[in-house]
CSV table of C-alpha atoms in Angstrom, one decimal:
chain,number,residue,atom,x,y,z
A,3,MET,CA,-10.2,2.6,-25.5
A,4,SER,CA,-7.1,1.1,-26.4
A,5,LYS,CA,-6.4,-2.7,-26.7
A,6,VAL,CA,-3.9,-2.6,-23.8
A,7,CYS,CA,-4.2,-5.0,-20.7
A,8,GLN,CA,-4.2,-2.4,-17.5
A,9,ILE,CA,-2.1,-5.1,-15.3
A,10,THR,CA,0.6,-6.2,-17.7
A,11,GLY,CA,0.3,-3.6,-20.5
A,12,LYS,CA,0.6,-6.3,-23.0
A,13,LYS,CA,-0.8,-4.5,-26.6
A,14,ALA,CA,-1.3,-5.8,-30.4
A,15,MET,CA,2.2,-7.0,-32.0
A,16,VAL,CA,2.8,-6.7,-35.5
A,17,GLY,CA,3.7,-9.3,-37.8
A,18,ASN,CA,3.7,-11.1,-41.2
A,19,ASN,CA,1.3,-14.0,-42.9
A,20,VAL,CA,3.7,-16.0,-44.9
A,21,SER,CA,2.1,-17.7,-47.9
A,22,HIS,CA,3.2,-21.4,-49.5
A,23,SER,CA,5.4,-19.2,-52.2
A,24,LYS,CA,6.7,-17.1,-48.9
A,25,ARG,CA,5.4,-13.9,-50.1
A,26,ARG,CA,4.9,-11.4,-46.9
A,27,THR,CA,1.6,-9.5,-46.0
A,28,LYS,CA,1.8,-7.3,-42.8
A,29,ARG,CA,-1.1,-8.3,-40.1
A,30,LYS,CA,-1.5,-7.9,-36.3
A,31,PHE,CA,-1.3,-10.1,-33.9
A,32,ASP,CA,-4.0,-8.6,-30.9
A,33,VAL,CA,-4.1,-9.4,-27.0
A,34,ASN,CA,-7.0,-11.4,-25.7
A,35,LEU,CA,-8.2,-8.8,-23.9
A,36,PHE,CA,-12.0,-8.9,-21.9
A,37,ASN,CA,-13.5,-6.5,-19.6
A,38,LYS,CA,-13.5,-7.9,-15.4
A,39,LYS,CA,-15.0,-7.0,-12.6
A,40,PHE,CA,-13.3,-7.1,-9.1
A,41,PHE,CA,-14.2,-6.2,-5.8
A,42,TRP,CA,-10.9,-4.8,-4.1
A,43,VAL,CA,-11.2,-6.0,-0.9
A,44,GLU,CA,-8.8,-3.2,0.7
A,45,GLU,CA,-10.9,-0.9,-1.0
A,46,GLN,CA,-14.7,-1.8,-0.3
A,47,ALA,CA,-15.2,-0.8,-4.1
A,48,TRP,CA,-16.1,-2.8,-7.2
A,49,ILE,CA,-13.3,-1.9,-10.1
A,50,THR,CA,-13.7,-2.8,-14.0
A,51,LEU,CA,-10.5,-3.7,-15.6
A,52,THR,CA,-9.7,-4.5,-19.4
A,53,ILE,CA,-7.3,-7.5,-18.5
A,54,SER,CA,-5.4,-9.8,-20.7
A,55,ALA,CA,-5.3,-13.7,-19.8
A,56,ALA,CA,-2.2,-13.5,-18.6
A,57,GLY,CA,-3.1,-10.6,-16.6
A,58,LEU,CA,-5.6,-13.0,-14.6
A,59,ARG,CA,-3.6,-15.2,-14.0
A,60,THR,CA,-1.1,-12.5,-12.1
A,61,ILE,CA,-4.2,-11.5,-10.4
A,62,ASN,CA,-4.6,-14.7,-9.6
A,63,LYS,CA,-1.1,-15.2,-8.2
A,64,LYS,CA,-0.2,-12.1,-6.8
A,65,GLY,CA,-3.6,-10.9,-5.4
A,66,LEU,CA,-5.4,-7.7,-6.8
A,67,ASP,CA,-4.1,-5.3,-4.5
A,68,ALA,CA,-0.3,-6.2,-5.4
A,69,ALA,CA,-1.0,-6.4,-9.4
A,70,ILE,CA,-2.8,-3.3,-9.3
A,71,LYS,CA,0.0,-1.4,-7.5
A,72,GLU,CA,2.7,-2.9,-9.1
A,73,ALA,CA,0.9,-1.9,-12.6
A,74,ALA,CA,0.4,1.6,-11.3
A,75,VAL,CA,4.0,1.9,-10.6
A,76,LYS,CA,4.8,0.7,-14.2
A,77,GLY,CA,2.1,3.0,-15.2
A,78,TYR,CA,-0.1,0.6,-17.1
A,79,ILE,CA,-3.1,2.3,-15.1
A,80,ASN,CA,-3.4,5.6,-16.0
A,81,GLU,CA,-6.9,6.5,-14.4
A,82,VAL,CA,-6.7,9.0,-11.5
A,83,LYS,CA,-9.3,6.7,-9.5
A,84,TYR,CA,-6.7,4.0,-8.8
A,85,LEU,CA,-3.7,6.5,-8.3
A,86,ASP,CA,-5.6,8.1,-5.6
A,87,ILE,CA,-6.0,5.0,-3.7
A,88,ILE,CA,-2.4,3.8,-4.0
């Protein structure tokens, strides 16, 4: 499983470690991801999503159904079981 949020599409970024002498070395900024289980009321089913903290706030703001539909339109959710329902 790749480290990508299924709601917002956030993924790891690349940047630099900068030492005191300004010497730069490459590093990776990972996303704050976790697996969360939700009960999807409209479909009467439990689903597990890999989401970031920002994705969880999006679900709290818009609702699970609206967030999943928007993520499917944008192409962040690729699983067939989510796309068949919508």
